[in-house]
CSV table of C-alpha atoms and ligand atoms in Angstrom, one decimal:
chain,number,residue,atom,x,y,z
A,162,MET,CA,-0.4,0.0,0.0
A,163,ASP,CA,1.2,3.0,-0.9
A,164,GLY,CA,1.0,6.0,0.9
A,165,SER,CA,-1.8,7.8,-0.4
A,166,GLU,CA,-3.8,5.5,-0.1
A,167,SER,CA,-3.2,5.2,3.3
A,168,SER,CA,-4.1,9.0,3.6
A,169,ASP,CA,-7.2,7.7,1.8
A,170,LEU,CA,-8.1,5.9,4.5
A,171,ASP,CA,-7.2,8.3,7.2
A,172,GLU,CA,-9.6,11.0,5.4
A,173,PRO,CA,-13.3,11.8,5.8
A,174,ASP,CA,-14.3,13.6,3.1
A,175,GLU,CA,-16.6,15.9,4.1
A,176,LEU,CA,-18.6,15.8,0.3
A,177,PHE,CA,-20.0,12.7,1.8
A,178,GLN,CA,-20.7,13.4,5.5
A,179,ALA,CA,-24.3,13.0,5.0
A,180,VAL,CA,-24.1,9.3,4.1
A,181,ASP,CA,-23.9,7.4,6.9
A,182,GLU,CA,-24.1,3.3,7.0
A,183,SER,CA,-28.2,3.2,6.5
A,184,GLY,CA,-26.1,4.6,2.6
A,185,GLY,CA,-27.4,8.3,3.8
A,186,ASP,CA,-30.8,7.8,4.8
A,187,ASP,CA,-32.2,8.1,7.6
A,188,ILE,CA,-36.0,7.5,7.3
A,189,PHE,CA,-36.0,4.6,4.4
A,190,ALA,CA,-34.5,1.6,5.1
A,191,ASN,CA,-36.0,-0.1,1.8
A,192,ARG,CA,-37.8,2.6,-0.4
A,193,GLU,CA,-38.4,0.6,-2.9
A,194,LEU,CA,-41.6,-1.1,-0.9
A,195,LEU,CA,-43.7,2.1,-1.1
A,196,ASN,CA,-43.2,2.1,-5.1
A,197,ILE,CA,-45.6,2.2,-7.0
A,198,ASP,CA,-44.4,-0.7,-9.3
A,199,HIS,CA,-44.1,-2.3,-6.4
A,200,VAL,CA,-46.2,-6.1,-6.5
A,201,PRO,CA,-46.2,-7.4,-3.2
A,202,ASP,CA,-45.5,-10.6,-2.2
A,203,GLU,CA,-48.7,-13.3,-2.1
A,204,ASN,CA,-49.7,-13.4,1.5
A,205,ARG,CA,-49.4,-9.8,1.9
A,206,ILE,CA,-52.3,-9.1,-0.9
A,207,VAL,CA,-55.2,-7.0,1.0
A,208,GLY,CA,-58.8,-8.2,1.6
A,209,ARG,CA,-59.0,-9.9,-2.2
A,210,ASP,CA,-59.1,-13.3,-1.1
A,211,LYS,CA,-62.2,-14.0,-2.4
A,212,HIS,CA,-62.0,-12.5,-6.0
A,213,ILE,CA,-58.8,-14.2,-6.6
A,214,THR,CA,-60.4,-17.4,-5.7
A,215,GLU,CA,-63.6,-16.2,-8.5
A,216,LEU,CA,-61.2,-15.0,-10.7
A,217,ALA,CA,-59.1,-18.6,-10.1
A,218,ASN,CA,-62.0,-20.8,-10.6
A,219,GLU,CA,-63.4,-19.6,-13.7
A,220,VAL,CA,-59.6,-18.7,-15.7
A,221,GLY,CA,-58.6,-22.4,-13.8
A,222,PRO,CA,-59.5,-25.4,-16.6
A,223,VAL,CA,-56.5,-24.0,-18.1
A,224,VAL,CA,-54.1,-25.4,-16.0
A,225,THR,CA,-55.7,-29.0,-17.3
A,226,GLY,CA,-54.9,-27.3,-21.2
A,227,ALA,CA,-58.7,-27.5,-20.7
A,228,PRO,CA,-60.5,-24.0,-22.0
A,229,PRO,CA,-60.8,-21.1,-19.5
A,230,ASN,CA,-63.5,-19.0,-19.0
A,231,SER,CA,-63.0,-15.4,-19.7
A,232,VAL,CA,-63.8,-12.6,-17.2
A,233,ILE,CA,-64.1,-8.5,-16.6
A,234,LEU,CA,-63.0,-7.0,-13.6
A,235,TYR,CA,-64.6,-3.4,-13.4
A,236,GLY,CA,-63.2,-1.3,-9.9
A,237,LYS,CA,-62.1,2.6,-9.9
A,238,THR,CA,-58.0,3.1,-10.2
A,239,GLY,CA,-55.8,1.0,-7.5
A,240,SER,CA,-58.7,-2.0,-6.3
A,241,GLY,CA,-56.5,-4.0,-6.5
A,242,LYS,CA,-57.6,-5.5,-9.7
A,243,SER,CA,-54.4,-5.9,-11.9
A,244,LEU,CA,-52.8,-7.1,-9.0
A,245,VAL,CA,-55.3,-10.4,-8.7
A,246,ALA,CA,-54.7,-11.1,-12.3
A,247,ASN,CA,-51.5,-11.0,-12.3
A,248,HIS,CA,-51.3,-12.6,-9.1
A,249,VAL,CA,-54.2,-15.9,-10.3
A,250,MET,CA,-52.1,-15.8,-14.2
A,251,GLU,CA,-48.9,-16.5,-12.2
A,252,ARG,CA,-50.1,-18.7,-10.2
A,253,ALA,CA,-52.0,-21.4,-12.7
A,254,ARG,CA,-48.8,-20.9,-14.9
A,255,LYS,CA,-47.0,-22.8,-12.2
A,256,GLU,CA,-49.6,-24.7,-10.8
A,257,ALA,CA,-49.9,-25.9,-15.4
A,258,ASN,CA,-46.2,-26.5,-14.7
A,259,ARG,CA,-46.7,-28.8,-12.5
A,260,ARG,CA,-49.4,-31.0,-13.8
A,261,GLY,CA,-47.1,-31.0,-17.8
A,262,TYR,CA,-48.4,-28.4,-19.4
A,263,ARG,CA,-47.4,-25.4,-20.6
A,264,ILE,CA,-49.1,-22.4,-20.9
A,265,ALA,CA,-48.4,-18.8,-22.2
A,266,THR,CA,-49.6,-16.0,-19.8
A,267,VAL,CA,-49.5,-12.0,-20.7
A,268,THR,CA,-50.7,-9.0,-19.4
A,269,VAL,CA,-51.5,-5.9,-22.4
A,270,ASP,CA,-51.8,-2.5,-21.2
A,271,CYS,CA,-54.1,-1.1,-23.9
A,272,ALA,CA,-53.8,2.8,-22.9
A,273,GLN,CA,-50.5,2.2,-23.6
A,274,SER,CA,-50.8,0.2,-27.4
A,275,LYS,CA,-51.1,2.1,-30.4
A,276,GLY,CA,-54.1,-0.2,-32.0
A,277,GLU,CA,-54.5,-3.8,-33.1
A,278,ALA,CA,-51.2,-4.5,-34.8
A,279,ASP,CA,-49.5,-3.0,-31.8
A,280,THR,CA,-51.7,-5.6,-29.1
A,281,ILE,CA,-50.6,-8.8,-31.3
A,282,GLN,CA,-47.3,-7.5,-31.4
A,283,THR,CA,-47.0,-6.7,-27.3
A,284,ILE,CA,-48.8,-10.7,-27.1
A,285,ALA,CA,-46.8,-12.9,-29.5
A,286,GLU,CA,-43.3,-11.1,-28.5
A,287,SER,CA,-43.9,-11.3,-24.9
A,288,ILE,CA,-44.4,-15.2,-25.1
A,289,ASN,CA,-42.5,-16.0,-27.5
A,290,THR,CA,-39.5,-18.2,-27.2
A,291,PRO,CA,-36.2,-19.4,-29.3
A,292,SER,CA,-37.5,-22.2,-29.7
A,293,THR,CA,-40.7,-21.5,-32.0
A,294,GLY,CA,-38.2,-20.1,-34.8
A,295,VAL,CA,-41.3,-17.6,-34.9
A,296,SER,CA,-40.1,-13.9,-35.6
A,297,VAL,CA,-42.5,-10.6,-34.2
A,298,PRO,CA,-40.2,-8.3,-35.8
A,299,THR,CA,-41.7,-4.6,-34.8
A,300,ARG,CA,-43.1,-3.4,-37.8
A,301,GLY,CA,-43.3,-4.6,-41.4
A,302,ILE,CA,-45.9,-7.0,-40.9
A,303,SER,CA,-49.2,-6.9,-41.8
A,304,THR,CA,-52.2,-7.2,-38.7
A,305,ASN,CA,-52.6,-10.1,-39.4
A,306,GLU,CA,-49.4,-11.7,-40.3
A,307,TYR,CA,-49.4,-10.7,-36.9
A,308,TYR,CA,-52.2,-13.2,-35.6
A,309,ASN,CA,-50.7,-15.6,-37.7
A,310,ARG,CA,-48.1,-15.3,-35.5
A,311,LEU,CA,-49.8,-15.3,-32.5
A,312,TRP,CA,-50.9,-18.5,-33.9
A,313,ALA,CA,-48.3,-20.4,-34.0
A,314,ILE,CA,-46.3,-19.4,-31.5
A,315,LEU,CA,-49.4,-21.2,-29.3
A,316,ASP,CA,-49.4,-23.4,-31.3
A,317,THR,CA,-45.5,-25.0,-30.8
A,318,GLU,CA,-45.2,-23.5,-27.2
A,319,TYR,CA,-48.3,-23.7,-25.2
A,320,ASP,CA,-51.2,-25.9,-24.1
A,321,GLY,CA,-53.1,-22.8,-22.8
A,322,ALA,CA,-53.1,-18.7,-23.0
A,323,LEU,CA,-54.7,-16.0,-20.2
A,324,ILE,CA,-54.2,-13.0,-21.4
A,325,THR,CA,-54.9,-9.9,-19.7
A,326,LEU,CA,-56.3,-7.0,-21.6
A,327,ASP,CA,-55.7,-3.7,-19.2
A,328,GLU,CA,-57.7,-1.1,-19.5
A,329,VAL,CA,-59.5,-2.7,-22.4
A,330,ASP,CA,-62.1,0.3,-22.7
A,331,ARG,CA,-58.8,1.9,-24.6
A,332,LEU,CA,-58.4,-0.8,-26.9
A,333,GLY,CA,-60.6,1.5,-29.5
A,334,ASP,CA,-61.4,-1.6,-31.4
A,335,ASP,CA,-64.0,-4.5,-31.0
A,336,ASN,CA,-61.1,-6.9,-33.4
A,337,VAL,CA,-59.0,-7.8,-31.0
A,338,LEU,CA,-61.2,-9.2,-28.6
A,339,MET,CA,-63.3,-10.8,-30.8
A,340,LEU,CA,-60.5,-12.8,-32.8
A,341,LEU,CA,-58.3,-13.3,-29.3
A,342,SER,CA,-61.8,-15.0,-27.5
A,343,ARG,CA,-62.8,-16.8,-30.9
A,344,ALA,CA,-59.6,-17.9,-31.8
A,345,ARG,CA,-59.8,-21.3,-31.4
A,346,GLU,CA,-64.3,-21.4,-32.3
A,347,ALA,CA,-62.8,-20.4,-35.6
A,348,GLY,CA,-60.1,-22.9,-35.9
A,349,LYS,CA,-57.1,-20.8,-36.0
A,350,VAL,CA,-55.2,-22.1,-33.4
A,351,ASP,CA,-55.8,-25.6,-31.2
A,352,VAL,CA,-54.6,-23.4,-27.8
A,353,PRO,CA,-57.3,-22.9,-25.7
A,354,ILE,CA,-57.0,-18.7,-24.5
A,355,GLY,CA,-58.8,-16.9,-21.8
A,356,ILE,CA,-59.0,-13.4,-21.1
A,357,ILE,CA,-58.8,-11.2,-18.2
A,358,SER,CA,-60.2,-8.0,-19.2
A,359,ILE,CA,-59.6,-4.8,-16.6
A,360,SER,CA,-61.7,-1.8,-16.9
A,361,ASN,CA,-62.6,1.2,-14.3
A,362,LYS,CA,-65.0,2.5,-16.7
A,363,VAL,CA,-68.2,0.6,-14.4
A,364,ASN,CA,-70.1,1.2,-17.4
A,365,PHE,CA,-67.9,0.4,-20.3
A,366,ARG,CA,-70.4,-2.7,-20.6
A,367,GLU,CA,-73.0,-0.7,-22.0
A,368,GLN,CA,-70.0,0.7,-24.4
A,369,MET,CA,-69.8,-2.8,-25.8
A,370,THR,CA,-71.1,-4.3,-29.1
A,371,GLU,CA,-73.3,-7.4,-28.6
A,372,ARG,CA,-70.7,-9.1,-30.6
A,373,VAL,CA,-68.1,-8.1,-27.9
A,374,LYS,CA,-70.3,-8.4,-25.3
A,375,SER,CA,-70.4,-12.1,-26.1
A,376,SER,CA,-66.9,-12.9,-27.0
A,377,LEU,CA,-66.0,-11.8,-23.6
A,378,GLY,CA,-69.0,-14.1,-21.3
A,379,HIS,CA,-70.7,-12.5,-18.6
A,380,ASN,CA,-68.7,-13.6,-15.9
A,381,GLU,CA,-67.9,-9.5,-14.3
A,382,TRP,CA,-67.1,-8.6,-10.8
A,383,ILE,CA,-66.5,-5.5,-9.5
A,384,PHE,CA,-63.6,-4.2,-6.9
A,385,ASP,CA,-65.0,-1.8,-5.0
A,386,PRO,CA,-62.6,1.4,-3.1
A,387,TYR,CA,-60.3,0.0,-0.3
A,388,ASP,CA,-61.9,0.6,3.0
A,389,GLY,CA,-60.3,2.4,5.5
A,390,GLU,CA,-59.5,-0.7,8.3
A,391,GLN,CA,-58.0,-2.9,4.4
A,392,LEU,CA,-55.7,0.2,3.2
A,393,ARG,CA,-54.3,-0.1,7.3
A,394,GLU,CA,-53.0,-3.5,6.6
A,395,ILE,CA,-52.1,-2.7,3.0
A,396,LEU,CA,-49.2,0.2,3.9
A,397,GLU,CA,-48.5,-1.8,7.5
A,398,ASN,CA,-47.2,-4.5,5.4
A,399,ARG,CA,-45.0,-2.2,3.7
A,400,LYS,CA,-43.7,-0.4,7.4
A,401,ASP,CA,-40.3,-2.4,6.5
A,402,ALA,CA,-39.7,0.5,4.2
A,403,PHE,CA,-38.7,2.5,7.1
A,404,HIS,CA,-36.2,2.1,9.7
A,405,ASP,CA,-37.8,1.3,13.2
A,406,ASP,CA,-38.6,3.9,15.7
A,407,VAL,CA,-38.9,6.6,12.2
A,408,LEU,CA,-42.6,5.6,11.7
A,409,ASN,CA,-45.1,7.2,14.5
A,410,SER,CA,-47.3,5.3,15.6
A,411,GLY,CA,-49.9,7.3,14.3
A,412,VAL,CA,-49.0,7.8,10.6
A,413,ILE,CA,-50.1,4.4,9.0
A,414,PRO,CA,-54.0,4.9,10.8
A,415,LYS,CA,-53.7,8.3,9.9
A,416,THR,CA,-52.7,7.4,6.1
A,417,ALA,CA,-55.7,5.0,5.9
A,418,ALA,CA,-58.1,7.3,6.9
A,419,LEU,CA,-57.6,10.0,4.5
A,420,ALA,CA,-57.4,8.0,1.6
A,421,ALA,CA,-60.4,5.3,2.8
A,422,GLN,CA,-62.5,9.0,3.4
A,423,ARG,CA,-61.5,10.0,-0.3
A,424,HIS,CA,-61.0,7.9,-2.3
A,425,GLY,CA,-60.4,4.1,-1.1
A,426,ASP,CA,-57.5,4.0,-4.3
A,427,ALA,CA,-54.2,1.9,-2.2
A,428,ARG,CA,-51.5,2.7,-5.6
A,429,LYS,CA,-52.6,6.8,-3.1
A,430,ALA,CA,-52.5,5.6,0.1
A,431,ILE,CA,-48.8,4.1,-0.9
A,432,ARG,CA,-47.9,7.5,-2.6
A,433,LEU,CA,-49.2,9.8,0.5
A,434,LEU,CA,-47.4,7.8,2.6
A,435,ARG,CA,-43.7,7.7,0.6
A,436,HIS,CA,-44.2,11.4,0.4
A,437,ALA,CA,-44.3,11.7,4.1
A,438,GLY,CA,-41.0,9.8,4.5
A,439,ASP,CA,-40.2,11.7,1.7
A,440,TYR,CA,-41.0,15.1,2.9
A,441,ALA,CA,-39.4,14.1,6.5
A,442,LYS,CA,-36.1,12.5,4.9
A,443,ASN,CA,-36.2,16.1,2.9
A,444,ASN,CA,-36.3,18.7,5.6
A,445,ASN,CA,-34.4,16.4,7.9
A,446,ILE,CA,-36.6,16.2,10.8
A,447,GLY,CA,-35.5,12.4,11.9
A,448,GLU,CA,-39.4,11.0,11.6
A,449,VAL,CA,-42.3,10.7,10.3
A,450,THR,CA,-45.2,12.5,11.6
A,451,GLU,CA,-49.0,12.7,11.3
A,452,ASP,CA,-48.3,16.0,11.3
A,453,HIS,CA,-46.8,16.5,7.8
A,454,LEU,CA,-48.9,14.1,6.5
A,455,GLU,CA,-51.1,16.9,5.1
A,456,LEU,CA,-48.6,18.9,4.1
A,457,ALA,CA,-45.8,16.5,2.2
A,458,GLN,CA,-49.1,15.0,0.0
A,459,GLU,CA,-49.7,18.9,-1.0
A,460,GLN,CA,-46.4,19.7,-1.5
A,461,ALA,CA,-45.6,16.7,-3.6
A,462,GLU,CA,-48.8,16.8,-5.3
A,463,VAL,CA,-49.0,20.8,-6.4
A,464,GLU,CA,-45.0,20.1,-7.9
A,465,ARG,CA,-45.7,17.3,-9.7
A,466,LEU,CA,-49.0,19.1,-11.6
A,467,LYS,CA,-46.2,21.5,-12.2
A,468,GLU,CA,-44.1,19.3,-13.9
A,469,LEU,CA,-46.6,18.3,-16.2
A,470,ILE,CA,-47.6,21.3,-17.0
A,471,ALA,CA,-45.0,23.1,-17.3
A,472,GLY,CA,-44.1,22.7,-21.2
A,473,LEU,CA,-47.8,23.2,-21.9
A,474,PRO,CA,-49.0,27.1,-22.8
A,475,PRO,CA,-49.3,29.4,-20.2
A,476,HIS,CA,-53.7,28.9,-21.2
A,477,SER,CA,-53.7,25.7,-20.5
A,478,LYS,CA,-53.5,26.4,-16.9
A,479,TYR,CA,-56.0,28.7,-17.1
A,480,VAL,CA,-58.4,25.9,-18.5
A,481,LEU,CA,-57.3,24.0,-15.4
A,482,TYR,CA,-57.8,26.4,-12.9
A,483,ALA,CA,-61.7,26.5,-15.2
A,484,LEU,CA,-62.3,22.8,-14.2
A,485,ALA,CA,-60.8,23.3,-11.3
A,486,ASN,CA,-63.7,25.7,-10.1
A,487,LEU,CA,-66.0,23.9,-11.7
A,488,THR,CA,-65.0,20.5,-9.6
A,489,ASN,CA,-65.1,22.3,-6.4
A,490,ASP,CA,-68.2,23.6,-6.8
A,491,ALA,CA,-70.1,20.8,-7.5
A,492,GLY,CA,-68.3,19.4,-4.3
A,493,THR,CA,-67.2,16.0,-6.2
A,494,ASP,CA,-64.6,15.0,-8.1
A,495,ASP,CA,-66.3,12.9,-10.1
A,496,VAL,CA,-67.9,14.8,-12.4
A,497,TRP,CA,-67.4,15.8,-16.0
A,498,PHE,CA,-68.2,18.9,-18.0
A,499,ARG,CA,-68.6,20.1,-21.5
A,500,THR,CA,-65.6,22.0,-23.4
A,501,THR,CA,-68.2,24.6,-23.6
A,502,VAL,CA,-69.1,24.9,-20.1
A,503,ILE,CA,-65.5,24.8,-19.1
A,504,TYR,CA,-64.6,27.4,-22.0
A,505,ASP,CA,-67.4,30.3,-20.2
A,506,ILE,CA,-65.3,29.7,-16.9
A,507,TYR,CA,-62.0,30.0,-18.7
A,508,THR,CA,-62.5,33.2,-20.7
A,509,LYS,CA,-64.1,34.6,-16.7
A,510,VAL,CA,-60.8,33.0,-15.3
A,511,CYS,CA,-58.7,35.1,-17.5
A,512,GLU,CA,-61.1,38.1,-17.3
A,513,ALA,CA,-59.5,37.5,-13.4
A,514,GLN,CA,-55.8,36.7,-15.5
A,515,GLY,CA,-56.4,40.2,-16.5
A,516,THR,CA,-55.4,38.5,-19.9
A,517,ASP,CA,-57.2,37.8,-23.4
A,518,THR,CA,-59.4,33.7,-24.5
A,519,LEU,CA,-58.0,32.1,-26.5
A,520,THR,CA,-60.7,30.3,-29.5
A,521,THR,CA,-62.9,27.7,-28.1
A,522,ASP,CA,-61.0,25.4,-30.9
A,523,THR,CA,-57.3,26.6,-29.2
A,524,ILE,CA,-59.2,25.1,-25.7
A,525,ARG,CA,-60.5,21.7,-26.9
A,526,GLY,CA,-56.4,21.2,-28.0
A,527,LEU,CA,-55.1,22.2,-25.0
A,528,LEU,CA,-57.9,19.9,-22.9
A,529,SER,CA,-56.8,17.0,-25.6
A,530,GLU,CA,-53.2,17.7,-24.4
A,531,LEU,CA,-53.9,18.2,-21.0
A,532,ALA,CA,-55.4,14.8,-21.1
A,533,PHE,CA,-52.4,13.4,-23.0
A,534,LEU,CA,-50.5,14.0,-19.7
A,535,GLU,CA,-53.3,12.6,-17.1
A,536,VAL,CA,-53.8,15.9,-15.8
A,537,THR,CA,-57.7,15.2,-17.0
A,538,GLU,CA,-59.7,12.7,-18.9
A,539,SER,CA,-62.0,13.1,-21.9
A,540,ASN,CA,-65.1,11.6,-23.1
A,541,GLN,CA,-66.5,11.9,-26.2
A,542,GLU,CA,-70.4,11.4,-25.3
A,543,HIS,CA,-73.5,10.6,-27.7
A,544,GLY,CA,-75.8,13.3,-27.1
A,545,GLY,CA,-78.8,11.2,-28.7
A,546,MET,CA,-80.8,11.2,-31.5
A,547,GLY,CA,-79.9,14.0,-33.9
A,548,LYS,CA,-78.0,15.5,-31.3
A,549,GLY,CA,-74.1,14.9,-31.7
A,550,THR,CA,-71.5,14.0,-30.2
A,551,TYR,CA,-69.4,16.2,-28.0
A,552,LYS,CA,-66.7,16.0,-25.6
A,553,GLU,CA,-66.8,16.0,-21.3
A,554,HIS,CA,-63.9,16.2,-19.2
A,555,ARG,CA,-62.9,15.5,-15.8
A,556,LEU,CA,-60.2,16.4,-13.9
A,557,LEU,CA,-57.7,13.6,-12.2
A,558,TRP,CA,-55.9,15.8,-9.8
A,559,GLU,CA,-58.1,17.8,-6.1
A,560,PRO,CA,-58.1,21.6,-6.8
A,561,SER,CA,-56.8,22.4,-4.1
A,562,VAL,CA,-53.6,21.3,-5.5
A,563,VAL,CA,-54.5,23.2,-8.3
A,564,PHE,CA,-55.3,26.4,-7.2
A,565,LYS,CA,-51.5,26.0,-5.2
A,566,MET,CA,-50.0,25.9,-8.5
A,567,ASP,CA,-49.9,29.9,-7.7
A,568,PRO,CA,-49.2,32.0,-5.1
A,569,ASP,CA,-52.3,34.1,-5.9
A,570,PRO,CA,-55.0,31.3,-6.7
A,571,ALA,CA,-57.3,31.3,-9.4
A,572,HIS,CA,-61.3,31.0,-7.9
A,573,VAL,CA,-64.2,32.2,-9.6
A,574,ASP,CA,-67.9,32.5,-9.6
A,575,THR,CA,-68.6,29.1,-11.7
A,576,ASP,CA,-72.6,30.6,-11.6
A,577,GLN,CA,-73.5,31.4,-15.6
B,602,ATP,N1,-55.1,-6.1,-1.9
B,602,ATP,C1,-53.6,-5.2,-2.4
B,602,ATP,N2,-53.0,-5.7,-1.1
B,602,ATP,C2,-51.4,-5.1,-0.6
B,602,ATP,N3,-51.7,-3.9,-1.8
B,602,ATP,C3,-52.4,-3.6,-2.3
B,602,ATP,C4,-53.3,-4.1,-2.7
B,602,ATP,N4,-54.3,-3.7,-4.0
B,602,ATP,C5,-53.8,-2.8,-5.1
B,602,ATP,N5,-52.7,-2.7,-4.4
B,602,ATP,C6,-51.0,-2.0,-4.7
B,602,ATP,O1,-51.4,-0.8,-4.9
B,602,ATP,C7,-51.1,-0.8,-6.2
B,602,ATP,C8,-52.2,-0.8,-8.1
B,602,ATP,O2,-53.1,-1.4,-7.5
B,602,ATP,P1,-53.5,-1.8,-8.9
B,602,ATP,O3,-52.9,-2.1,-10.3
B,602,ATP,O4,-54.0,-3.8,-9.2
B,602,ATP,O5,-54.7,-1.7,-9.3
B,602,ATP,P2,-56.1,-1.8,-10.7
B,602,ATP,O6,-57.3,-1.8,-9.6
B,602,ATP,O7,-55.4,-2.2,-11.7
B,602,ATP,O8,-55.6,0.0,-11.0
B,602,ATP,P3,-55.5,0.5,-11.8
B,602,ATP,O9,-56.9,0.4,-13.1
B,602,ATP,O10,-55.5,2.5,-11.8
B,602,ATP,O11,-54.4,-0.1,-12.6
B,602,ATP,C9,-51.1,-2.2,-6.7
B,602,ATP,O12,-49.5,-2.3,-7.3
B,602,ATP,C10,-50.0,-2.8,-5.3
B,602,ATP,O13,-48.6,-2.7,-4.9
């Protein structure tokens, strides 16, 4: 060892002074446990035993290579639909394996998919193995050819398949559902296929055509939002995310109570707990207490929203203010407003801000951008006989968070 190395050992570098034996983090022992994508162990799925058993009963035959039933799972976001579907699929795959059958399991997020060919490409690619000898390029072949390759992969490699279509209402095309669910009947493939469709639009069924309804089957279940006790248990199971003695005993019950009161969404409850930890960490508080739970939440959300809309024109914010005022005055966050109604309030916001209004068409465009960023959600509605179609929009954020983006919030009167 030369002289310079020994002096390396002697002198601590103040640049890294804050990094202690815990990796520099005095709050979190394993923050990963509070990540949104973290999938809990199978014995930590809270309150969904009945749905797990029911789903297993419907898709169960596939573990012997027999045809499974298709199922639709409805429920608001964060109610455990994807978790239950993935959990049951994975157990079915293992059980089939144990019995000497191979089943393909795959989940497609239809919101991310760019149409029919892309959806089928995603499915085929994710279940493909080198031994099939089939290639699944990302482009350059027809939709029909993607189906042919999917059937070839299934026939050479598998005895059955379970396909979960998450956010199925975003497919925008019945063909995928029709062709997948009828493939065996139509003689395209020998392998039985079960489809688990997931939607957070509880009225989705009414929008489906008769053809799709009958191909999806009639098994449908609603996942209720979680209650305070279930959320408490879900959060308790992730307590290991924190160092011992850092989390005050009232934090989890309060987080669960707030989340149950507002939405019953497990994902949001977990996120709230994480924000509280981040708040304590960033402010060097050394412990997580109930007091800064709300503060942490709001601060984190305001920052996130600001970041999200940072790239948009300034009037996007005024449109957002209009929607926040409307939502706030409606007293519930599950309420939709037509473009024209939003435009009226937007003009009032502009007046309050001392700025000229943009045209309705421009505002329509801004609303689409906001929906793309998932700040709002848009729906095409049918006005009924002779009334044509129109768009409705909903705010996906708390109005209070929207207002806090500026020190001087734009409250306007929404009476028209
Ligand atoms: N019962 C539960 N037990 C433990 N953790 C849960 C439970 N339900 C949900 N979670 C957690 O919340 C996350 C979100 O749940 P999930 O993705 O299943 O919701 P979802 O109903 O499919 O909603 P979305 O439509 O938004 O995808 C899960 O990844 C998991 O971390």
